[in-house]
Tab-separated table of C-alpha atoms in Angstrom:
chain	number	residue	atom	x	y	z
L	8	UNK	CA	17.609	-64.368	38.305
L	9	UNK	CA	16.645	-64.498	42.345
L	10	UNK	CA	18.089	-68.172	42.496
L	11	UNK	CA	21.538	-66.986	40.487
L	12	UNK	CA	24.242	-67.361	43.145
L	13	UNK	CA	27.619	-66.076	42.386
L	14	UNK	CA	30.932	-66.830	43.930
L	15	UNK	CA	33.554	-65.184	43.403
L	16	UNK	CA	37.045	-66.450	44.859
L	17	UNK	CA	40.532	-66.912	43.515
L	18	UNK	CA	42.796	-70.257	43.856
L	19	UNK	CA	42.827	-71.819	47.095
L	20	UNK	CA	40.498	-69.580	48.319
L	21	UNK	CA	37.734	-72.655	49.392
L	22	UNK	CA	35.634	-72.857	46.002
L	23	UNK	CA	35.996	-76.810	46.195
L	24	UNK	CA	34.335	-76.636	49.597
L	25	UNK	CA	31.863	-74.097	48.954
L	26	UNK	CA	30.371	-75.839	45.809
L	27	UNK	CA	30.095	-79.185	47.491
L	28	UNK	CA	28.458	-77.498	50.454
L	29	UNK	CA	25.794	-76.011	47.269
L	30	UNK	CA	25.136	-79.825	46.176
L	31	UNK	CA	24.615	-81.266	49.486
L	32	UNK	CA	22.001	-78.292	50.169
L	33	UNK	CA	20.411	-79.429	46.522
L	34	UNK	CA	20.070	-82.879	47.519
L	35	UNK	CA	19.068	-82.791	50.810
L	36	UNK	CA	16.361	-80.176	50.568
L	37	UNK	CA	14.561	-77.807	47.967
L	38	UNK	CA	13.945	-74.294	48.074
L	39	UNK	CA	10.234	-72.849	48.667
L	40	UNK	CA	8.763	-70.004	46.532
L	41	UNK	CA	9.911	-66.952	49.259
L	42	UNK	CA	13.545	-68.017	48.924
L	43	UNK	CA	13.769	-70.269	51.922
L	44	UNK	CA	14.571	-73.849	52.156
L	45	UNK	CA	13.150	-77.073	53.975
L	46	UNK	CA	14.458	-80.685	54.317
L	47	UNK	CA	13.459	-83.378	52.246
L	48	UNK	CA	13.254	-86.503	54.442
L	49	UNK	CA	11.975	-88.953	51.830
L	50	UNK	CA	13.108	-91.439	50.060
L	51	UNK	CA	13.140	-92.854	46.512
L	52	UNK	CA	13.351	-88.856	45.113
L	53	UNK	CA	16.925	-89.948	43.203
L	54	UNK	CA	17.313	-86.588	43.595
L	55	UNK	CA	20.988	-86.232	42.026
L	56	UNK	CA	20.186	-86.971	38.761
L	57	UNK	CA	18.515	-83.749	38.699
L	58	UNK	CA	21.770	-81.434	39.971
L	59	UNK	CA	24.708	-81.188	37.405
L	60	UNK	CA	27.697	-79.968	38.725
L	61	UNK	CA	30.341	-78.931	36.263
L	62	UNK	CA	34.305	-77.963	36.644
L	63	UNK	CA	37.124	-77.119	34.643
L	64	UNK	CA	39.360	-80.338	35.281
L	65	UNK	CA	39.412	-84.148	35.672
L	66	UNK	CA	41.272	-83.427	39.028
L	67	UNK	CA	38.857	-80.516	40.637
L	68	UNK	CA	36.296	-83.545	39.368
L	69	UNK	CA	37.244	-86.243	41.374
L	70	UNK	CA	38.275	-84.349	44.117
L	71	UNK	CA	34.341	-82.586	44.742
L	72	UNK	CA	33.178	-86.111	44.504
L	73	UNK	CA	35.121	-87.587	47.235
L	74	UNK	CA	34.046	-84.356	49.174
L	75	UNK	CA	30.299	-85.168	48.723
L	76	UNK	CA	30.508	-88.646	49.299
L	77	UNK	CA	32.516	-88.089	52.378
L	78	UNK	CA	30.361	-85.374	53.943
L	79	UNK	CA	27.268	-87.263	53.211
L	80	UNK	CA	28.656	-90.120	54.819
L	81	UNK	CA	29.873	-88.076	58.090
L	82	UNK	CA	26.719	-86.445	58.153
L	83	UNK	CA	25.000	-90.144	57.987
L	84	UNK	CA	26.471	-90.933	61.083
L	85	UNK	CA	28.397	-94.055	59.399
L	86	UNK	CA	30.460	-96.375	61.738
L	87	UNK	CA	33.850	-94.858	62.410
L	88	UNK	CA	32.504	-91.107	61.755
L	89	UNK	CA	30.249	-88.468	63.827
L	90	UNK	CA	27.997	-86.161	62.048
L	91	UNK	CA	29.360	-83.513	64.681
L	92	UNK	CA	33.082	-83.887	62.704
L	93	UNK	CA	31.224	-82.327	59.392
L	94	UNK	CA	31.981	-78.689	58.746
L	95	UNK	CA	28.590	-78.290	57.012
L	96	UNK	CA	26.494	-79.603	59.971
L	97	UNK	CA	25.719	-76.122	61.496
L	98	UNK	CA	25.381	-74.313	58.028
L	99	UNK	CA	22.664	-77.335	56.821
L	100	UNK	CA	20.984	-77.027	60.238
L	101	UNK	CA	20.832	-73.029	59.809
L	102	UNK	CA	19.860	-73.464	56.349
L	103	UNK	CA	16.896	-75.735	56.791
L	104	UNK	CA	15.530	-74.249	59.842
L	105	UNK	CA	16.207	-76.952	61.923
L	106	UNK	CA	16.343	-77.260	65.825
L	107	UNK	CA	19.502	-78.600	67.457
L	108	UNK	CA	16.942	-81.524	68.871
L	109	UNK	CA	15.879	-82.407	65.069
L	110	UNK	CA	19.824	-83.528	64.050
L	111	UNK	CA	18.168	-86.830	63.535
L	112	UNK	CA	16.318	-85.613	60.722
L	113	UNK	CA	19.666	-84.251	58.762
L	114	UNK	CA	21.011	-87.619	59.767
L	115	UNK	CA	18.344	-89.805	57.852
L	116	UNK	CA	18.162	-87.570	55.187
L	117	UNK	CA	22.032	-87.658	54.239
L	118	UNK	CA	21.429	-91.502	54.931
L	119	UNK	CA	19.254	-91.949	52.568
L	120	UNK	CA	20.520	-89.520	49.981
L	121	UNK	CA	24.223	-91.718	50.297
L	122	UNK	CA	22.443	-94.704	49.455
L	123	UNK	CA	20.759	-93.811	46.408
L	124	UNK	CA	23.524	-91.774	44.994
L	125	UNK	CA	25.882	-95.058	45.581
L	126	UNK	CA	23.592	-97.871	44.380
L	127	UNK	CA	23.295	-94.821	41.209
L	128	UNK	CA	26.600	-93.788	41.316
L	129	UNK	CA	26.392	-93.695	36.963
L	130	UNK	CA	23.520	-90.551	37.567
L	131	UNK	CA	25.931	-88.793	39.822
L	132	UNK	CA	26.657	-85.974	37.537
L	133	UNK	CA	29.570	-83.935	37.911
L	134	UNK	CA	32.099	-83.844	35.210
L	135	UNK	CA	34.039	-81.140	33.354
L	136	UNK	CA	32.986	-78.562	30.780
L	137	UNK	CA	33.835	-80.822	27.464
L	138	UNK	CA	32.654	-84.171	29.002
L	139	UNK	CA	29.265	-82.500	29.558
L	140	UNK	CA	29.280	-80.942	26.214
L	141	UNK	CA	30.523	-84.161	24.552
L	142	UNK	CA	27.451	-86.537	26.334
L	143	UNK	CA	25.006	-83.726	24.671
L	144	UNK	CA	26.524	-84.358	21.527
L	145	UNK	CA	26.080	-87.899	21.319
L	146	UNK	CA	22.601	-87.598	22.680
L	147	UNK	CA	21.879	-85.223	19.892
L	148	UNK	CA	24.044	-87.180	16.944
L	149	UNK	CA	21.378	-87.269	14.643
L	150	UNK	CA	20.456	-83.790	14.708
L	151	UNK	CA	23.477	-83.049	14.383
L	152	UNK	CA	24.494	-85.319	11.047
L	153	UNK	CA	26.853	-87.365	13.144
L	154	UNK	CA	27.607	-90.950	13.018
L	155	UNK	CA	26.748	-92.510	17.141
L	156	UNK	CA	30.528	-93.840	16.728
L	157	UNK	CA	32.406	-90.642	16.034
L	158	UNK	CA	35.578	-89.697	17.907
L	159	UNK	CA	36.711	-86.558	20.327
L	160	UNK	CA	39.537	-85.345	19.102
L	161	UNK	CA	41.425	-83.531	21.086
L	162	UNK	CA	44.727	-82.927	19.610
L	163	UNK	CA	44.194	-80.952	16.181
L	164	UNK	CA	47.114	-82.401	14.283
L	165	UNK	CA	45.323	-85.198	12.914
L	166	UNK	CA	43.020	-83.213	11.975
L	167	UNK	CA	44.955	-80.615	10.110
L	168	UNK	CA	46.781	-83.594	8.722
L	169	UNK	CA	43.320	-85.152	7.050
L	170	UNK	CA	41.790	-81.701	6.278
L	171	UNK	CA	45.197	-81.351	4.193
L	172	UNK	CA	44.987	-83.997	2.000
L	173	UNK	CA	41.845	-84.166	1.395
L	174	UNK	CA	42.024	-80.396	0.237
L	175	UNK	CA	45.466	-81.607	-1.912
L	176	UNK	CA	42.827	-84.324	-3.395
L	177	UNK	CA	40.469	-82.232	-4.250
L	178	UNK	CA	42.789	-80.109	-6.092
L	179	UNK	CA	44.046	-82.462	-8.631
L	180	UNK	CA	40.582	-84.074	-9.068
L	181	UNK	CA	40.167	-83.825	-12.867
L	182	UNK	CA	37.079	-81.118	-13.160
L	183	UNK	CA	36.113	-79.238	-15.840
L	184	UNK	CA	35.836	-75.595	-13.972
L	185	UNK	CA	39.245	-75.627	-12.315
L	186	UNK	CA	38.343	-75.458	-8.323
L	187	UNK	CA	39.440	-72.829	-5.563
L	188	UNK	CA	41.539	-75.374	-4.299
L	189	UNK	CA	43.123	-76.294	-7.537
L	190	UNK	CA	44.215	-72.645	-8.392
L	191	UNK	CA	45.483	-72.426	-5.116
L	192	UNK	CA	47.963	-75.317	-5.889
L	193	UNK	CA	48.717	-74.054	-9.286
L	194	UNK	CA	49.981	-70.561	-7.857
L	195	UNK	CA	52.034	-72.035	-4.417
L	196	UNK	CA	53.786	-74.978	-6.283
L	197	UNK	CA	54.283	-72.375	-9.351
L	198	UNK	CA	56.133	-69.894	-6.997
L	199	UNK	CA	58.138	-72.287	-5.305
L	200	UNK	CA	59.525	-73.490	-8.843
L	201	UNK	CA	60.318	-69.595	-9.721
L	202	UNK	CA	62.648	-69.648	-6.277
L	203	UNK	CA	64.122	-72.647	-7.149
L	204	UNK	CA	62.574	-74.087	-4.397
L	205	UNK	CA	61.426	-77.550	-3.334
L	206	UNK	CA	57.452	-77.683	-5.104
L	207	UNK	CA	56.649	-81.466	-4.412
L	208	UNK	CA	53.123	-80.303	-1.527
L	209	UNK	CA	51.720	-83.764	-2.744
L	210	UNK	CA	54.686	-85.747	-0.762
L	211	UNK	CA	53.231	-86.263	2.332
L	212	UNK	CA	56.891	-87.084	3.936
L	213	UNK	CA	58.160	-83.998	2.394
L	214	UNK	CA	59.362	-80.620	4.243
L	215	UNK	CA	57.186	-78.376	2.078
L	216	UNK	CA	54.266	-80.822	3.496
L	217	UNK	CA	55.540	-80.334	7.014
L	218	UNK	CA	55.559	-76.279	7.046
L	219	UNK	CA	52.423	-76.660	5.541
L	220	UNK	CA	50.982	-78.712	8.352
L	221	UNK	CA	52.630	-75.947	10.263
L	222	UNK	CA	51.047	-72.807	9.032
L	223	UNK	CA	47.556	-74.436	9.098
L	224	UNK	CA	48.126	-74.834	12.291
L	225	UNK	CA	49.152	-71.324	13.266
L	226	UNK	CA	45.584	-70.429	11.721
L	227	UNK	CA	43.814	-72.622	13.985
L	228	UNK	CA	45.917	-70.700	17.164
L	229	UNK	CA	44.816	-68.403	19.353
L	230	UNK	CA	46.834	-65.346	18.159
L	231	UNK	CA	45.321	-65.792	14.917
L	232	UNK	CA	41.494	-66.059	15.987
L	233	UNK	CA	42.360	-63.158	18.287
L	234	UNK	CA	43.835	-61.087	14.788
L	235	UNK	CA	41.433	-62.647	12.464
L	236	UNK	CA	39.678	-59.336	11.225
L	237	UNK	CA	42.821	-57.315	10.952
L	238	UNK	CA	44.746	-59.938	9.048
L	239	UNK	CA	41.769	-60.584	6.556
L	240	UNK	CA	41.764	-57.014	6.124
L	241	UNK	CA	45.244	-57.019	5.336
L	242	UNK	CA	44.757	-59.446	3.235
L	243	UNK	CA	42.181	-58.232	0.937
L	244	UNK	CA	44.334	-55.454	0.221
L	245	UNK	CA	46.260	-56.576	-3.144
L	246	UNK	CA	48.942	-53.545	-2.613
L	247	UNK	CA	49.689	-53.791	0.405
L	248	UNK	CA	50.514	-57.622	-0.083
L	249	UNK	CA	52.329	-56.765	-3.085
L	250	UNK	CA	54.581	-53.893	-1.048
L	251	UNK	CA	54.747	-56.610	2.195
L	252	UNK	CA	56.045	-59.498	-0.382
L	253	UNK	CA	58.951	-56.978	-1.885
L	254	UNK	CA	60.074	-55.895	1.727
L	255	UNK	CA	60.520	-59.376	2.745
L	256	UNK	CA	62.731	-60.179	-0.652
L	257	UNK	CA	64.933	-57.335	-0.309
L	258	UNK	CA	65.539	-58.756	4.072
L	259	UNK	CA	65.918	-62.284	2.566
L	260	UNK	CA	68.934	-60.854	0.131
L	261	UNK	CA	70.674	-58.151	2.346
L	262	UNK	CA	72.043	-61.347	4.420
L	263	UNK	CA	73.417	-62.230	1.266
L	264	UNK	CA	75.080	-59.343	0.232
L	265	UNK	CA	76.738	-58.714	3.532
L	266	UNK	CA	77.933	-61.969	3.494
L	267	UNK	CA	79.796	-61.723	0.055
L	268	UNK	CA	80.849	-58.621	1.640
L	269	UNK	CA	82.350	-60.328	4.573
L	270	UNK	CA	83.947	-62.694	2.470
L	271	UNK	CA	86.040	-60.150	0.521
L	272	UNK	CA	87.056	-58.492	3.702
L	273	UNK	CA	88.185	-61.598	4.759
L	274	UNK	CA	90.220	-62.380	1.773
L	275	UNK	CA	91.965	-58.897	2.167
L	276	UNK	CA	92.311	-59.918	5.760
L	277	UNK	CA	93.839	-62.801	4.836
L	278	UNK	CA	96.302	-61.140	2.259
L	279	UNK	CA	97.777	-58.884	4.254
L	280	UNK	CA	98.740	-60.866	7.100
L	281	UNK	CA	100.510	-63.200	4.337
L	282	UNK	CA	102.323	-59.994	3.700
L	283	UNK	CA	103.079	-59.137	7.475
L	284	UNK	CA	104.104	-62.811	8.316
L	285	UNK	CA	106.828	-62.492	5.113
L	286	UNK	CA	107.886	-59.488	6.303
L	287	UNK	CA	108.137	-60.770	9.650
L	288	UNK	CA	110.256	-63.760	8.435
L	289	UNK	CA	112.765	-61.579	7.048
L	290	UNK	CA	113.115	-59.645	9.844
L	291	UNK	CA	113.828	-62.746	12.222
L	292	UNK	CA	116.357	-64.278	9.946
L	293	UNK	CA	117.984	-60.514	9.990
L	294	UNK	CA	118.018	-60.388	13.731
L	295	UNK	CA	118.981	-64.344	13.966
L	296	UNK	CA	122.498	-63.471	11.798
L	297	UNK	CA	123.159	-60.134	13.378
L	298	UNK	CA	122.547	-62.336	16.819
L	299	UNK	CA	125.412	-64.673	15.757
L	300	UNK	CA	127.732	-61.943	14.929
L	301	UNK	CA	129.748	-64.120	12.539
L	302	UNK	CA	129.561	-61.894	9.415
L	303	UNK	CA	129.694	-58.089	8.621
L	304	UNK	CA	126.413	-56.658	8.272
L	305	UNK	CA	126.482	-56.263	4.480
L	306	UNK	CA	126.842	-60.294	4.502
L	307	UNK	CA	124.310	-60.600	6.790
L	308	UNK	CA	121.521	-58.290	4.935
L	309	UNK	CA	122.579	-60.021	1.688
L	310	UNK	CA	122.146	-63.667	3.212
L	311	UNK	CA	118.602	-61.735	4.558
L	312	UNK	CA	117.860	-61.410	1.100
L	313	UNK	CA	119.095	-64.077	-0.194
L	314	UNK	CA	117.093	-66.175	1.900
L	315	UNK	CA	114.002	-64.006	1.437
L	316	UNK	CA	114.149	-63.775	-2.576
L	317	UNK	CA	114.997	-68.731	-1.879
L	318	UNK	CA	111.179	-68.409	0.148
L	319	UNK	CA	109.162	-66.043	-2.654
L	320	UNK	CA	110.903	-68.519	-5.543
L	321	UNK	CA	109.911	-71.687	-3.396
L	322	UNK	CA	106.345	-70.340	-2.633
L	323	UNK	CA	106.333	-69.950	-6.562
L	324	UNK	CA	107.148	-72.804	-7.651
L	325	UNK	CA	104.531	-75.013	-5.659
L	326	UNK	CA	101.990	-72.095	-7.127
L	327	UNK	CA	102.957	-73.240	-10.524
L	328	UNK	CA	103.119	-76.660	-9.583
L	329	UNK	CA	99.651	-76.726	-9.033
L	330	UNK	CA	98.974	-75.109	-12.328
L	331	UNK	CA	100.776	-77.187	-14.164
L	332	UNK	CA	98.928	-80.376	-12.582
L	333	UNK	CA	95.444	-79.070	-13.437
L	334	UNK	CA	96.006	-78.299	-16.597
L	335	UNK	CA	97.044	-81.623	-17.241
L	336	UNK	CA	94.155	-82.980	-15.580
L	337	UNK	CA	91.942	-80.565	-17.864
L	338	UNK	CA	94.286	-82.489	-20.714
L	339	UNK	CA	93.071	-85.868	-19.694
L	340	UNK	CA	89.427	-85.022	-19.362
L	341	UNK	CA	89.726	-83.495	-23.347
L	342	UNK	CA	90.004	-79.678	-22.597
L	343	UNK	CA	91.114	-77.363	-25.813
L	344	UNK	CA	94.679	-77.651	-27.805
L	345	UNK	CA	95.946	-75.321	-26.083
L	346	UNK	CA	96.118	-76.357	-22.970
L	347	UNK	CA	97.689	-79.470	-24.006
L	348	UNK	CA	101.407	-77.801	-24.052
L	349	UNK	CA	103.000	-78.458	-20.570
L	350	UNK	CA	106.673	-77.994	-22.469
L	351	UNK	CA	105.307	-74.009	-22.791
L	352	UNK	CA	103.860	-73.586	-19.585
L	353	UNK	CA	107.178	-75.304	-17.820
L	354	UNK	CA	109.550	-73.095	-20.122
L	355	UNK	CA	106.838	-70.017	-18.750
L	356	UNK	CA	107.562	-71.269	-15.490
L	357	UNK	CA	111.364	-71.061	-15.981
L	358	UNK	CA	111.447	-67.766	-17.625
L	359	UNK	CA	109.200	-66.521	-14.410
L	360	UNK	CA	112.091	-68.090	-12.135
């Protein structure tokens, strides 16, 4: 635990930087047993296959390599640079123990270091977290009862989708002991045709199929890994289901209720403005004849009248109408005898005039 090195620094803070300066001090040199290091100036060590340096993202990954490459090649002295421009120069120096007359040494070193790390660029390891993971996998594919060609999936929909019907074909595999799976099937598809609901899982274009792909995947989320023990608690408990499954039929029908509700105020609504706007045309066609002035007001509230009783018998008649013209239609289609007597109905109508 001596050789542990922590660093500890938020975004932007350097950590690039500082972990590139760490590799370069791998490569170039190696620490001795009382915690101090010395300069390798040898060659043909290949010493960066031995140093794994691992990040979080493709980006931070490509970026630290173009920082080593580039420091190694300052500190090489290569044409167009000066080892004097590299802001780990005086930390490598300190590091190593080295003299400000022995820069020659760091020079050669991070010469030869650049050349075997380019000529090997395939050993320069430093990747991110699931590349690494993924090249131990497929070193270990065997062990692990893997074919060498598999795929890394990254997006889980495909494999929901798969792990889905291949559960669905296990289900209606003929068996003789029906399978967890199979009961499974039996209960959902026999509680969606209770609701009167669509029961068809086995379409794989269907909607049922869709929000099933959908709640697998909530399982696979964070929130439920997170909840896991609490909701398999919850789950275990038959009454509490039970009591869970009636609360959330009697929220699924109170929208209904209040919307039959809604629709009888509505209709009253409806009503009595019918009512207002009759009573309002009366009024106008009073005010429109006292406005003219031509008649005494007895004519004038008589004509009111008059005109008001001409609207109620003119409103009833189209009323009737349209009884009279589905009845006949229910005549034609081969409804009972006795609604096959539009001479009664029109001498009804006349008597109601």
């Amino acid at each position: 635990m001596k050789r542990l090195k922590l660093c500890k620094a938020s975004a932007g803070s350097g950590k690039t930087y500082q972990l590139a300066l760490n590799y370069i001090t791998l490569l170039l040199g190696e620490r001795r047993e009382d915690g101090t290091w010395r300069l390798l100036d040898g060659s043909g060590r290949m010493r960066h296959r031995e140093i794994l340096a691992i990040t979080f993202t493709n980006k931070a990954t490509e970026e630290m390599k173009r920082r080593i490459v580039r420091e190694l090649a300052v500190l090489a002295g290569n044409p167009g640079t000066n080892d004097s421009d590299s802001s780990y120069r005086d930390t490598l120096m300190e590091t190593y123990g080295l003299r400000p007359d022995e820069s020659a040494r760091l020079r050669n070193a991070a010469r030869k270091a650049l050349s075997e790390l380019l000529y090997d660029f395939n050993g320069f390891n430093v990747s991110t977290i699931d590349a690494f993971f993924q090249s131990v996998l497929r070193s270990f594919a065997y062990e692990a009862d893997l074919t060498g060609n598999y795929d890394l999936e990254l997006d889980n929909k495909s494999a929901i989708e798969q792990g889905i019907a291949e559960t669905l074909a296990e289900a209606i595999r003929p068996s003789d002991r029906p399978t967890p799976a199979g009961r499974w099937l039996e209960i959902y598809m026999t509680a969606k045709i209770d609701n009167g609901e669509a029961f068809n899982v086995l379409n794989a274009d269907s909607s049922l199929r869709t929000s099933l792909k959908r709640f697998v995947d909530n399982l696979t989320g964070e929130d439920y890994q997170h909840n896991k023990q609490a909701i398999d608690g919850f789950l275990d408990n038959t009454d509490a289901v039970v009591t869970l499954e009636r609360e959330l039929s009697a929220r699924q029908s109170a929208p209904r209720r209040n919307q039959s509700k809604g629709h009888q105020a509505i209709k009253r609504r409806n009503t009595f403005h019918r009512i207002r706007h009759t009573e309002n045309n009366s009024r106008m066609d009073l005010r429109d004849i006292t406005a003219h002035g031509s008649k005494s007001p007895q004519d004038r509230f008589a004509q009111s009248i008059r005109g008001s009783i001409q609207r109620t018998r003119q409103s009833r008649q189209s009323r009737l109408a349209g009884i009279l013209h589905r009845r006949e239609s229910r005549r034609d289609r081969g409804f009972s005898a006795d609604m096959r007597r539009p001479r009664d109905c029109r001498s009804a109508a006349v008597a109601i005039l």
